[in-house]
Structures are given as C-alpha cells and as structure tokens.
Short mmCIF file of C-alpha atoms in Angstrom, two decimals:
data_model
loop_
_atom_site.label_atom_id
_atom_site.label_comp_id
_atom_site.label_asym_id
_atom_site.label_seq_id
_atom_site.Cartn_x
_atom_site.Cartn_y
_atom_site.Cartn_z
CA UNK A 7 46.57 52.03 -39.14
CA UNK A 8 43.34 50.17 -38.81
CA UNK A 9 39.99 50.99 -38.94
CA UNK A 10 36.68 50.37 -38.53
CA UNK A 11 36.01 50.64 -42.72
CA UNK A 12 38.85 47.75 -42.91
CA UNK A 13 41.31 50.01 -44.36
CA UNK A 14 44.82 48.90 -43.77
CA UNK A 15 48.32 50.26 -43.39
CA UNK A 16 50.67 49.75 -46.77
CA UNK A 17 53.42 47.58 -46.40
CA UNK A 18 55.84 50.19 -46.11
CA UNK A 19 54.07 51.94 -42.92
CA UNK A 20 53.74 47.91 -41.37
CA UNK A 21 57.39 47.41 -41.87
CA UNK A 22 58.38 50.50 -40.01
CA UNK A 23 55.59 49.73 -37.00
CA UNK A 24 57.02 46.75 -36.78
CA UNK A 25 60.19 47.71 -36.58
CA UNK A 26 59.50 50.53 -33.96
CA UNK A 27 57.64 48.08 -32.11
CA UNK A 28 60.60 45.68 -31.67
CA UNK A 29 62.76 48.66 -30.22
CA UNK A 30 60.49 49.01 -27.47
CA UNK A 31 60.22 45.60 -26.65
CA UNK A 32 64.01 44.97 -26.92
CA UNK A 33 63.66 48.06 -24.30
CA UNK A 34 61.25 46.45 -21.99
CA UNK A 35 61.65 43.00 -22.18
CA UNK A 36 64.91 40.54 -21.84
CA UNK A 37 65.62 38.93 -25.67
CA UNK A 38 68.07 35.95 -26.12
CA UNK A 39 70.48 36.90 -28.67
CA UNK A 40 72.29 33.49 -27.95
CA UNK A 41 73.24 32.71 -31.76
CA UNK A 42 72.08 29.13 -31.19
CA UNK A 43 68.50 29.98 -30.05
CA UNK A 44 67.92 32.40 -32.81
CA UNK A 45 69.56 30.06 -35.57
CA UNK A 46 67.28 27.17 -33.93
CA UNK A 47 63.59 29.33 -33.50
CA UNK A 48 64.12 31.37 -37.22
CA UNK A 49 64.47 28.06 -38.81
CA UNK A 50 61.32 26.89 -37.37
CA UNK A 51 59.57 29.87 -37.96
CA UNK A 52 60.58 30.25 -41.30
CA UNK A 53 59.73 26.32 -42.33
CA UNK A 54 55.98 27.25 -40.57
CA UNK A 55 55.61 30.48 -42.91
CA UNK A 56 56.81 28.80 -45.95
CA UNK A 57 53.68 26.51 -45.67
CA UNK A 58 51.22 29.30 -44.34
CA UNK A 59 48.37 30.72 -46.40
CA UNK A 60 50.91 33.90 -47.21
CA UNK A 61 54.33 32.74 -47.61
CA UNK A 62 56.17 35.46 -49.22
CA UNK A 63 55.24 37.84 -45.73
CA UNK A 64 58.31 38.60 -43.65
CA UNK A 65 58.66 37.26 -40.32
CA UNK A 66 61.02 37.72 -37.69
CA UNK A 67 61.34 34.93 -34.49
CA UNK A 68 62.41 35.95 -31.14
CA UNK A 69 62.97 33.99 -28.02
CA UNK A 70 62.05 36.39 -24.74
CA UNK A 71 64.16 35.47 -21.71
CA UNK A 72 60.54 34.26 -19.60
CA UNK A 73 59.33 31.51 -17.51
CA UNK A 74 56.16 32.66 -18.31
CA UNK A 75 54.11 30.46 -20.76
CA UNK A 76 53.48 33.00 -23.60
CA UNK A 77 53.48 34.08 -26.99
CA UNK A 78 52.66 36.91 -29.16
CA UNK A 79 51.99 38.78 -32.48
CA UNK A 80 53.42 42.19 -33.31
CA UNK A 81 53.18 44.22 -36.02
CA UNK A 82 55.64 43.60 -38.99
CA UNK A 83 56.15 39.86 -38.87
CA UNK A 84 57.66 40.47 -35.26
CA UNK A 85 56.68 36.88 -33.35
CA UNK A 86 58.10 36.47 -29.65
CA UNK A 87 57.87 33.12 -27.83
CA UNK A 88 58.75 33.10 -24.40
CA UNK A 89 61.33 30.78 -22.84
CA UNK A 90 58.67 29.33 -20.53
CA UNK A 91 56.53 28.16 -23.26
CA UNK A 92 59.75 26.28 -24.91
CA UNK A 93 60.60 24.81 -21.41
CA UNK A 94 56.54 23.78 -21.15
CA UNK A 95 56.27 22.36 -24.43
CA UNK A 96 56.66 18.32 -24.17
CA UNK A 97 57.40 18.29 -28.29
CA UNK A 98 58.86 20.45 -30.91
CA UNK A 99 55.41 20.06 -32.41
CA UNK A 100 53.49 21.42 -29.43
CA UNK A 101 55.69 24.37 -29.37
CA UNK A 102 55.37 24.89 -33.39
CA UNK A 103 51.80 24.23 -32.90
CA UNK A 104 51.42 27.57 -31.02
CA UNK A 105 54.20 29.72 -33.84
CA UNK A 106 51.74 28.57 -36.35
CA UNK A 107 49.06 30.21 -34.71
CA UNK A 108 50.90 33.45 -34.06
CA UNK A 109 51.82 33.21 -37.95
CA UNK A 110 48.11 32.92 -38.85
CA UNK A 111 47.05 35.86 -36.76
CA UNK A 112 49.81 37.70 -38.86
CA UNK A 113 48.66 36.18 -41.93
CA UNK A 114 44.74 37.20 -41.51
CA UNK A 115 45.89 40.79 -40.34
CA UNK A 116 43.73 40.17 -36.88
CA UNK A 117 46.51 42.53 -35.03
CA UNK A 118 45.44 45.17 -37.21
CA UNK A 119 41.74 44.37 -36.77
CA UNK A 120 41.61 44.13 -33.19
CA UNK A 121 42.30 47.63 -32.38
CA UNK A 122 41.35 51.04 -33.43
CA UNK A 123 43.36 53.91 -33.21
CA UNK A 124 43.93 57.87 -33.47
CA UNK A 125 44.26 59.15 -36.89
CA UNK A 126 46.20 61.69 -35.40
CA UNK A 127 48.41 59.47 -33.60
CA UNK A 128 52.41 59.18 -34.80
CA UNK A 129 54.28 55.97 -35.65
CA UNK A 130 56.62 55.60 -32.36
CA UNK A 131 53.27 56.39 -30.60
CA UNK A 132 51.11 53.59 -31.89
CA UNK A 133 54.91 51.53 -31.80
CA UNK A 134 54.94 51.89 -28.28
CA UNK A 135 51.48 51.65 -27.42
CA UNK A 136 51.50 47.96 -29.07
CA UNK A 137 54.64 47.21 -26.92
CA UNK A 138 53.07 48.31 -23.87
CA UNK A 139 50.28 45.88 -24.12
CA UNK A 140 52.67 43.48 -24.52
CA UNK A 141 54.69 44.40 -21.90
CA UNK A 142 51.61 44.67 -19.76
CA UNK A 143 51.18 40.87 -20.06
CA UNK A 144 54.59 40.08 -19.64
CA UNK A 145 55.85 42.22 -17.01
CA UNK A 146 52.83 44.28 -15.06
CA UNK A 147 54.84 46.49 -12.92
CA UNK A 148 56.36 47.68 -16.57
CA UNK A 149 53.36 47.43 -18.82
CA UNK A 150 50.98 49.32 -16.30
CA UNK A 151 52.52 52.08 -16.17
CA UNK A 152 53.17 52.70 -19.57
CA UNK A 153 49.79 51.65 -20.56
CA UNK A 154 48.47 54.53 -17.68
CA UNK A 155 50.98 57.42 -19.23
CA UNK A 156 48.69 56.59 -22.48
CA UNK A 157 45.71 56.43 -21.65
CA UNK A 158 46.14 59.67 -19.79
CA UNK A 159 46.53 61.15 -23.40
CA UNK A 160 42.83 59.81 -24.21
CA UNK A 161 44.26 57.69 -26.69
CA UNK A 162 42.74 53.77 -26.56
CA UNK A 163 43.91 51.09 -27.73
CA UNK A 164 43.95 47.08 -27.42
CA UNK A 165 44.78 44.03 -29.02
CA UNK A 166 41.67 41.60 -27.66
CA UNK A 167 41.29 38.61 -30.13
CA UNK A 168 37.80 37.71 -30.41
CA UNK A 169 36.67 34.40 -30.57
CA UNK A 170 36.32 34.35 -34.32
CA UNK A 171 39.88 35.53 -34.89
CA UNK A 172 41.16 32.76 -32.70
CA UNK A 173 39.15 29.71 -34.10
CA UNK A 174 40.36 30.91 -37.32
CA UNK A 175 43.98 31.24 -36.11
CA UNK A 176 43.54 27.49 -34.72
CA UNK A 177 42.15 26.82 -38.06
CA UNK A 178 44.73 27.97 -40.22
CA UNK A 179 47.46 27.17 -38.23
CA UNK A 180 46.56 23.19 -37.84
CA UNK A 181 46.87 23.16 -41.55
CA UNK A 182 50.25 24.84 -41.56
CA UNK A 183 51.32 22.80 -38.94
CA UNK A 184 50.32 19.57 -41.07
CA UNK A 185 52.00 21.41 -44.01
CA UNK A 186 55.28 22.01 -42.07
CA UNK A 187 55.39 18.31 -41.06
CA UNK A 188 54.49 18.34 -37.48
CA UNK A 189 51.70 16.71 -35.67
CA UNK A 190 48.24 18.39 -36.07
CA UNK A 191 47.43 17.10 -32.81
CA UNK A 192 49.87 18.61 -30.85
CA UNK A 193 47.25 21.70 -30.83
CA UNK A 194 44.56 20.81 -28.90
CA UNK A 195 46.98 18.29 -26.69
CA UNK A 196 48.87 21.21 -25.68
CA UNK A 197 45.60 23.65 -25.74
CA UNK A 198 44.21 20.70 -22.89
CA UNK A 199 47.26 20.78 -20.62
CA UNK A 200 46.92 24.55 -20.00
CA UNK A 201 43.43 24.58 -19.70
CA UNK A 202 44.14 21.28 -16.81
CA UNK A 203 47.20 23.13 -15.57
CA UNK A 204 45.03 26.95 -15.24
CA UNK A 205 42.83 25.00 -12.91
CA UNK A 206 46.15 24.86 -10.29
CA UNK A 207 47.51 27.91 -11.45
CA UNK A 208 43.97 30.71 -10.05
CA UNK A 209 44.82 33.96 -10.90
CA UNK A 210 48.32 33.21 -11.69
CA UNK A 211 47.34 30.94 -14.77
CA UNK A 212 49.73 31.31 -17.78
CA UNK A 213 49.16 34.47 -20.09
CA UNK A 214 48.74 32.56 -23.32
CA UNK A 215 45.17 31.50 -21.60
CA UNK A 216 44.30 35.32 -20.65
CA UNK A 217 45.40 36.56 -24.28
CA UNK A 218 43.91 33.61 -26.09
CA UNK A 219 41.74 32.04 -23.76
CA UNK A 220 41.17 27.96 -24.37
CA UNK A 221 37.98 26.42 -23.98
CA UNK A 222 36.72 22.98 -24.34
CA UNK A 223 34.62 24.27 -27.53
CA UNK A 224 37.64 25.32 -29.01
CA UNK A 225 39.59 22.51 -27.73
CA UNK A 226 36.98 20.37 -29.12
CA UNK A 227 37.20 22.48 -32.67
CA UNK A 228 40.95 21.37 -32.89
CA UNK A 229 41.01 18.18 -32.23
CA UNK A 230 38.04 17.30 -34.28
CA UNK A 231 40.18 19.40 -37.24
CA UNK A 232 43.30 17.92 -36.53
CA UNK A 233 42.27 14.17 -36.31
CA UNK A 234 40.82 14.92 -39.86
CA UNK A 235 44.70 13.74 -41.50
CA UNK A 236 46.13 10.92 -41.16
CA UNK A 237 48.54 9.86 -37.99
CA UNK A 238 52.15 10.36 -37.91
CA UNK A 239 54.19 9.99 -35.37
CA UNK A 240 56.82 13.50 -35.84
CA UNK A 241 60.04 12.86 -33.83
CA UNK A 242 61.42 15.59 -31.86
CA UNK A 243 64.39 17.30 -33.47
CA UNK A 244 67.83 17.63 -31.59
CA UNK A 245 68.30 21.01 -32.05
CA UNK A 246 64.89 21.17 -30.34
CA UNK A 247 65.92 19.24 -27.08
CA UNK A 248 69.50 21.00 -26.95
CA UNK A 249 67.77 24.48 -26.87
CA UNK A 250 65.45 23.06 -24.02
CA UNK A 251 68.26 22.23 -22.35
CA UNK A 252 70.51 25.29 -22.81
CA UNK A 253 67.59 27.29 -22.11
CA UNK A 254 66.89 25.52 -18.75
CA UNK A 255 70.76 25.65 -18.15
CA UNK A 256 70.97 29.56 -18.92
CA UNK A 257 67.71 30.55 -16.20
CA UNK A 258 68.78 32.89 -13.30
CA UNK A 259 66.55 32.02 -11.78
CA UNK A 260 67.38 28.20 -10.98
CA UNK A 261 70.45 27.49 -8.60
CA UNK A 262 73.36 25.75 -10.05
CA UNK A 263 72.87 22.90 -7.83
CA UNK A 264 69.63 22.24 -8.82
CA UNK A 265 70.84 22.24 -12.36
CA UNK A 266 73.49 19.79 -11.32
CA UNK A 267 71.03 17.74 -10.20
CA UNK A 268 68.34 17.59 -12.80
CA UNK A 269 70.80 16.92 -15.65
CA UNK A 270 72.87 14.57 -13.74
CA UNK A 271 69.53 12.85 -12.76
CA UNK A 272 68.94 12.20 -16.57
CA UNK A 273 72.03 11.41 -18.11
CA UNK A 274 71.44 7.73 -18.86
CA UNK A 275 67.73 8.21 -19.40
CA UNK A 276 66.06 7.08 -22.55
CA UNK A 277 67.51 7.36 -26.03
CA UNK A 278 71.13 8.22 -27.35
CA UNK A 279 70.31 11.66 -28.18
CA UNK A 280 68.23 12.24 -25.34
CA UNK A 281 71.01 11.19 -23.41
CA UNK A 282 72.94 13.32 -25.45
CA UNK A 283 71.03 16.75 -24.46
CA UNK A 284 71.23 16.08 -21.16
CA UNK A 285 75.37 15.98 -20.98
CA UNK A 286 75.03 19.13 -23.27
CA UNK A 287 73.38 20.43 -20.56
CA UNK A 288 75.63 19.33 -17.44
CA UNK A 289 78.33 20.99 -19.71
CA UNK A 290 76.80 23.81 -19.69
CA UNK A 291 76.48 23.78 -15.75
CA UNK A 292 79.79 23.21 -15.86
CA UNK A 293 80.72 26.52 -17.48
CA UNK A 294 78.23 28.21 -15.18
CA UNK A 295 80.50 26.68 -12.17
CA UNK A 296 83.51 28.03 -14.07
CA UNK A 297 84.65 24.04 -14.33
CA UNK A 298 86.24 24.94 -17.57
CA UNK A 299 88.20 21.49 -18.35
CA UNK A 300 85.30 19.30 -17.26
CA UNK A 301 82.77 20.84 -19.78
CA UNK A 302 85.49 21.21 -22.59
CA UNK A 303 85.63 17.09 -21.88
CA UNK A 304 81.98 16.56 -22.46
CA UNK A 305 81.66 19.05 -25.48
CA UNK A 306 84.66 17.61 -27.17
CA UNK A 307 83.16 13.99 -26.45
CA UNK A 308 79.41 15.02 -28.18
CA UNK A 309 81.29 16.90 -30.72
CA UNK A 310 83.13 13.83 -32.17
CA UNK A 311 79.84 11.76 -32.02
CA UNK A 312 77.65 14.35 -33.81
CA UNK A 313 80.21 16.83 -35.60
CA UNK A 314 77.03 18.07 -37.47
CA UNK A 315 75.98 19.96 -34.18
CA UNK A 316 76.37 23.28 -34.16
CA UNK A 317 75.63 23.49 -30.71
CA UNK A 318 78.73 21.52 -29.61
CA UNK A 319 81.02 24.01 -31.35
CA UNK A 320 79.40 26.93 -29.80
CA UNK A 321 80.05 25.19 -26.30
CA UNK A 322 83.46 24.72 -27.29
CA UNK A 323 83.64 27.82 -28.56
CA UNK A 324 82.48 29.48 -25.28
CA UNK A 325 84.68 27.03 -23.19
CA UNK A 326 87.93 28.76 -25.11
CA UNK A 327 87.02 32.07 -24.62
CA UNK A 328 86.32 31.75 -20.86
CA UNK A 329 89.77 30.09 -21.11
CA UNK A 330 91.16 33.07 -23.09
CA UNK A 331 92.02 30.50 -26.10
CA UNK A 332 91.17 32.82 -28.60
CA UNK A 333 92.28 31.24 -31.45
CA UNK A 334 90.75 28.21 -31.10
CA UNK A 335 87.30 29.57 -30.43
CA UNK A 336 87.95 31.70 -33.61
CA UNK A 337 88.75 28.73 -35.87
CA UNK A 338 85.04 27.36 -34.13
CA UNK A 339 83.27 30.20 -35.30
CA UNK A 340 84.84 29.85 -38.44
CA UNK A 341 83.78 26.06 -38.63
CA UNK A 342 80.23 27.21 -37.87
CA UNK A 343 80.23 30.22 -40.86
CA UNK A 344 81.07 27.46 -43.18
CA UNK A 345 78.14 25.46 -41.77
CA UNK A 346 75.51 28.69 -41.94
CA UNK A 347 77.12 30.53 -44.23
CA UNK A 348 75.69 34.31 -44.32
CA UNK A 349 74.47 33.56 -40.36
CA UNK A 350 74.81 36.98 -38.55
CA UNK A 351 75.11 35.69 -35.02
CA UNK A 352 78.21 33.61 -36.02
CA UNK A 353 79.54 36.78 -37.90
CA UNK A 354 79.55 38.66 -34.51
CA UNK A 355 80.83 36.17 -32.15
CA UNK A 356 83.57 35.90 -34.48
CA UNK A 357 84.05 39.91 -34.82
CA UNK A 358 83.55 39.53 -30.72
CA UNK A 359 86.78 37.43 -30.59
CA UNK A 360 88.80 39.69 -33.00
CA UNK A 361 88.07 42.55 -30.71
CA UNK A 362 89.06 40.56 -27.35
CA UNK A 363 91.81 39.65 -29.10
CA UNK A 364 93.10 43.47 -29.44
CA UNK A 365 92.69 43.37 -33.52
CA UNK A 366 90.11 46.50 -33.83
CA UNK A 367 91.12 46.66 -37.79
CA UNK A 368 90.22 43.21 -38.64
CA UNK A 369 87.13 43.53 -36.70
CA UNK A 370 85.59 46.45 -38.79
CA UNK A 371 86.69 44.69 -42.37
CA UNK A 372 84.71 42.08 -41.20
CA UNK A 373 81.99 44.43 -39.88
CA UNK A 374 82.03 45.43 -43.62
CA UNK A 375 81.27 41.96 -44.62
CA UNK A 376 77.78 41.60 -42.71
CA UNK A 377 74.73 41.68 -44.80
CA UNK A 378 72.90 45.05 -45.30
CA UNK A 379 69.74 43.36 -43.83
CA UNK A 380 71.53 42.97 -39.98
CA UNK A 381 73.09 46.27 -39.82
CA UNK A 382 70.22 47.42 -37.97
CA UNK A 383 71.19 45.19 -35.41
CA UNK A 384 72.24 46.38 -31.88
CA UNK A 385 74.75 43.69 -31.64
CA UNK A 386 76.19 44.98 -35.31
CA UNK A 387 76.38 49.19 -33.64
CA UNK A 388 78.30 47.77 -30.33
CA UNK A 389 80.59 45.95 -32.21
CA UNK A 390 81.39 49.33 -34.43
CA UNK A 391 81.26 50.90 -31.52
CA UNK A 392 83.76 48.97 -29.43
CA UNK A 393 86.07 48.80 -32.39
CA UNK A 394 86.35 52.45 -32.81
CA UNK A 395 86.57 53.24 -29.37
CA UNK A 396 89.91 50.65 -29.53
CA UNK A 397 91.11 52.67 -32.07
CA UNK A 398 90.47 55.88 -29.61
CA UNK A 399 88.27 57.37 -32.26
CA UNK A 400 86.10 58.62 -29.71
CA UNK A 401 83.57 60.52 -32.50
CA UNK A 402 82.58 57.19 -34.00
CA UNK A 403 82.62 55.68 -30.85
CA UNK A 404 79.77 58.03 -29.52
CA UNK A 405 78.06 57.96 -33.02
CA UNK A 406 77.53 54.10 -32.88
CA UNK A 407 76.28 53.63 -29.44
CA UNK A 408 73.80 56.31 -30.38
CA UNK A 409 72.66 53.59 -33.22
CA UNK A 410 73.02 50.76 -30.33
CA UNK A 411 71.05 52.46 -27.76
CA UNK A 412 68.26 53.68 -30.37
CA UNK A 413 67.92 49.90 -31.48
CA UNK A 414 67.14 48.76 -28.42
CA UNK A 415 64.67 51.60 -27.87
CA UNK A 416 66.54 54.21 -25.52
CA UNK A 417 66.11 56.93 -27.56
CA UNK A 418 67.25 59.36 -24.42
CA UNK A 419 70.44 57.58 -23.96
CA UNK A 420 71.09 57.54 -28.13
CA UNK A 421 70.71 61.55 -27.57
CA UNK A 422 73.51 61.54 -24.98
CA UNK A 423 76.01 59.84 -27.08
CA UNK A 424 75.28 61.81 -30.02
CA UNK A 425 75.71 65.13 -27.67
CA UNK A 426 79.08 63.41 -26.57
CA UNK A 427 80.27 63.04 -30.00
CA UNK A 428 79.19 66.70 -31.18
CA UNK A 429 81.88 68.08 -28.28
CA UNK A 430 84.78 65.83 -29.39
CA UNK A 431 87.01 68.68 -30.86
CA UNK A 432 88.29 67.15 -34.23
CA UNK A 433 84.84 67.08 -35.64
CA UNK A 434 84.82 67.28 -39.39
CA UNK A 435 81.80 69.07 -41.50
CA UNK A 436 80.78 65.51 -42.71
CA UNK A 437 80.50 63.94 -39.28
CA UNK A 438 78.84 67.24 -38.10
CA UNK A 439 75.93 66.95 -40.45
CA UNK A 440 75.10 63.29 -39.59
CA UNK A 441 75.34 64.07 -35.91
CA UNK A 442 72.70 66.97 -36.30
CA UNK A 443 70.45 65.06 -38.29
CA UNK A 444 70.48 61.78 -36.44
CA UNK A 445 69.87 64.18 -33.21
CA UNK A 446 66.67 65.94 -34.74
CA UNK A 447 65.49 62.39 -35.65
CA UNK A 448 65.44 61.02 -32.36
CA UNK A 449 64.38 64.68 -30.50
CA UNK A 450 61.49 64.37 -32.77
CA UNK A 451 60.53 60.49 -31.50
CA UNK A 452 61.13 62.22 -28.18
CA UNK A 453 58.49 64.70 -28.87
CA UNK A 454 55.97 62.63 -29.99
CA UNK A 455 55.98 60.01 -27.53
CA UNK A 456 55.25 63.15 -24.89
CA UNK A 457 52.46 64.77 -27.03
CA UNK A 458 50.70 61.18 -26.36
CA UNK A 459 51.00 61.15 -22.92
CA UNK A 460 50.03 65.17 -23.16
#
C-alpha cells in the first residue's frame, strides 16, 4: 500500500486492488455494460492514455448509470465517469477534458498518496474500503454505512486530493488533452460552468466540485495553461452525440413522453448529423414504447446513410430481438465483429442470441473463442452459466454463477451456488476439488472483510 516514506505497492499487488476494487463497485453501484457505451468511452480513454506522461499503464473505462456529475480514480487503471457528467458535458472535449485528469491522477500515483493505511490490513479490505469512499460520494445511504462498519474497526482511510495533486492533475492532463487532439480549453470552460452552476445547486452541488473542488485560482491556472497552444476548433465526434443520446434515451428516471418530446423537439435542428442523433434517439423511444416497426424504420433509414455506424446496427439488432428475429440480429452482430474484430461486448450479444435461440452447444464453442483477458467478465460466467444450465448440467451451472456473482462482488451469494453445486449427486473428484477450493477462497474474503469491521 502507501505510505508515508513513499513506498509503493508493485504492480502485481495494484493490479489485484484494482481488480478487487471494481467488484465492489460493480456491487454497489449501477455500470452500463451496453456494448456501444463501453466500445465508445474505452476508445476515448485509451486515445487519452496513449498521449499521457505513462502510456504503457493499463486502464480500464467505465460508464456508471448516474445523473450525478462525477468522476473518479481507482486503483488499477479502474476510471468511472458517470452518465450525468456525459449528459452535462456540451463537447466530447469537455468530457475528455475531465478523463484526462482522472488519467493523470493515475499516472502521478496521487490515489496511492492520498491515503495511508494499516499494514496489517488485507487486500479485499483496503479493496472495499476504496469502494466505499466512492460509493459514499455516489450513493450516501450506501457509502455511509459501509464507511461506518470500517471505521468501527479503527481502520482510516481517505482519498482527499490536495491542492497540489489537483493543479498538477489539471496540469498534466491539459497537455494530454492537446496531445489527444481535443481542445485545451475545454478545461477550465467546463471547470467555470460548475463552479457558475454550484452557486444554484447549495448543498446539492455536483460531487466532482466536493472531490476536486474548482476555484477561480485554479480556473485561472487552466486557462492561462491552456490558451498557451494554438486555437483549434475540435468537432464533436458522432459516436459522441449518439451515446448522449442513447444515454438520455436509456434514464429511468425520465418519462417516455418527455423523451418523445425532447427528441422530437430537435429533429430538424442544426446539422445533418446532429439531426441524425436525435432520430437515433426517437428510435430508441420507440423501442422503449415497444413501437417495434416504427424504430426498425428510422434505424434502417440512418443505417443506409451512415453504414459505418455501429450504433445503427446495434439498434437494429435490438429491434430483431424484441421482435424474436433472431437470425437477423445474429447476422448484425456478426456485421459488427467484422467491424471490431476481437470486441467482447459484440462476442456476447452474439453468444446472447445463440442461447435465446435454444443452441446451448454453439454458444459455449463460441464462449471458447473469447479472449483470455474478458473471461473475468460477469457477462462471460452468465453466459457459461446459462448455457450449461440449458444443457441441464446443473454442476456447472452452479459453478459459473459462483464466478458471476463473485465478479460483481457478492461473495455470499458466489458461496451459495458453490454449496448448490457440491450437493448435485453426480459430482466427479475433479469438479469436487475446484468446488472446495474456490469455496475456501471466497470464505477466506468473507473472513477478512469481518476482521475489519471487528
């Protein structure tokens, strides 16, 4: 962990934080796994961290299912940016401008900096103690109590930026910014509209400012740093305003009238492919009204104009399973591996579709096929797990949503599964052993989350 001497973690010890971190976020907090908005925030990320100060560091990019206007660091690469600040953002480069500045709190190891820890204390301790702050800021009535259980332990902990860290972050990330080909002064632009908008906002004023508080110093600081290259005017990116618009479209918590209206309102507003986003997002209503033949019509309509869309295929895609054409929205998905070959999110909507479509065999050869580096995914163990339990082998069935259920951080749940699976009666010696062991390794995460709260 950190310290006060400056000594750090070794990579392998970050990795696995990291990754125990995102299982108890993925526990706490609501993650799109919509293939579109991972394809469309990885890409971004990745471009940022190919022009950062340390560009050979993993990174993984996650959109959390928020209106809040937020963003954060975890340990590990891990980078969530909340729906709300996408939806908030007026330009792809405001909301890169803030990624960057995630990335360089990464890069300059400030998480590990900004909080001291327990010697003593075990990896899914210190994993969960990370999420909880985060949680804490994103959902109080979670985080709090989490953060209390803790504390009760005498075990302290916090990630509190100081000022230096986050002039530095601003610092670093206006240059990767410029790097990545986006406009430096999208920083302090968007930096001035939450300070102006906090002033409405009292005691409800967007996270971001409580976790990295704004300024007019450090306002000042950026713009006076970002106005040192030369203009360009950066052009939004389509994928950029169809994932604004399918994120708006996908909110519970905005009635479907109101969608109606808002992307009706703007249909024949401003440029082609403005005008463009906006019937991708009336389509999308459409679905949402089960109006199955009316967004088919304007997805098949955008899809001829811009065949290069991946969007539009999804959408069609979607439209033919909710119309049980299962074919067709395989022969999409295929389209769209082709495109993003090696994608994972394609890989299992397809593998979705084969299992809908009653062909459990086909399903696991292609299960096969996914990269080693996504078979840690929970979507990858319910997809095992579905396809086994089709085939009524109830043992593997059990086994695999143990995996699913550990991924996204229910560990007691994952113990229940694998105690299903250790009754089923045709139980071979091989099976046995991995049941027993993967059931002492999560009784043992168990344990240790309890001696912190002890």
């Amino acid at each position: 962990m950190g310290d006060s001497t400056g000594t750090l973690i070794s990579p392998a010890q970050e990795k696995a934080l990291g990754n125990s971190f995102f299982r108890s976020i993925r526990a706490q907090l609501k993650i799109s796994y919509d293939p579109d908005v991972q394809q469309y925030i990885q890409s971004i990320g990745q471009k940022l961290v190919a022009n950062s100060d340390n560009p050979t560091q993993d990174f993984y990019f996650f959109v959390v299912l928020s209106d809040d206007i937020n963003a954060f660091a975890g340990p590990g690469g891990y980078i969530g940016i909340n729906s709300g600040l996408i939806l908030n953002s007026d330009s792809e480069s405001e909301m890169a401008s803030v990624m960057a500045h995630e990335i360089a709190h990464v890069t300059q190891r400030h998480i590990y900096r900004s909080y001291e820890a327990s010697s003593r204390m075990s990896l899914p301790a210190a994993a969960a103690m990370l999420a909880a702050i985060v949680v804490a800021t994103q959902a109080p009535e979670l985080g709090i109590g989490a953060l209390s259980a803790i504390q009760a332990g005498s075990v302290q902990m916090q990630i509190d930026f100081t000022r230096d860290n986050e002039q530095e972050a601003d610092r670093i990330g206006i240059k990767t910014l410029e790097r990545s080909g986006f406009d430096p002064l999208s920083m302090p632009i968007f930096f001035e509209k939450l300070q102006l908008a906090s002033r409405y906002y009292g005691e409800g004023a967007p996270e971001f400012l409580r976790t990295h508080p704004v300024t007019s110093s450090r306002i000042s600081d950026t713009r006076g740093r970002a106005e040192q290259y030369p203009y360009r005017q950066v052009p939004d990116s389509q994928d950029y305003r169809l994932i604004k618009a399918k994120l708006r479209a996908g909110s519970d918590k905005t009635k479907l009238n109101d969608l109606f209206v808002y992307f009706k309102n703007k249909i024949d507003q401003g440029t082609p492919e403005q005008r463009a986003a906006m019937q991708y997002g009336l389509g999308l209503t459409f679905i949402k009204k089960q109006r199955f033949s009316e967004a088919k019509e304007i997805f098949q309509s955008l899809n001829h104009r811009y065949p290069q869309q991946r969007e539009y295929l999804t959408a069609l895609a979607q439209v033919a399973v909710n119309q049980r054409d299962f074919e067709t929205a395989k022969s999409y998905y295929l389209q769209l591996q082709q495109m993003y070959p090696g994608n994972p999110q394609y890989q299992f909507e397809y593998i979705s579709i084969l299992l809908k479509s009653s062909q459990p065999k086909l399903a696991l050869q292609y299960l096969r096929l996914i990269d080693y580096r996504y078979q840690q995914h929970p979507r990858y163990y319910l997809l095992l797990a579905r396809a086994y339990g089709n085939l009524d082998e109830d043992v593997n069935l059990h086994r695999y949503m143990a995996e699913y259920f550990y991924a996204l951080g229910q560990t007691n749940s994952a113990i229940m599964q694998i105690e299903l699976a250790q009754k089923d009666k045709g139980l071979n010696f091989y099976l046995s052993a991995i049941l027993d062991d993967r059931l002492n390794f999560f009784q043992a995460e168990i344990q240790a989350l309890k001696d912190l709260q002890m």
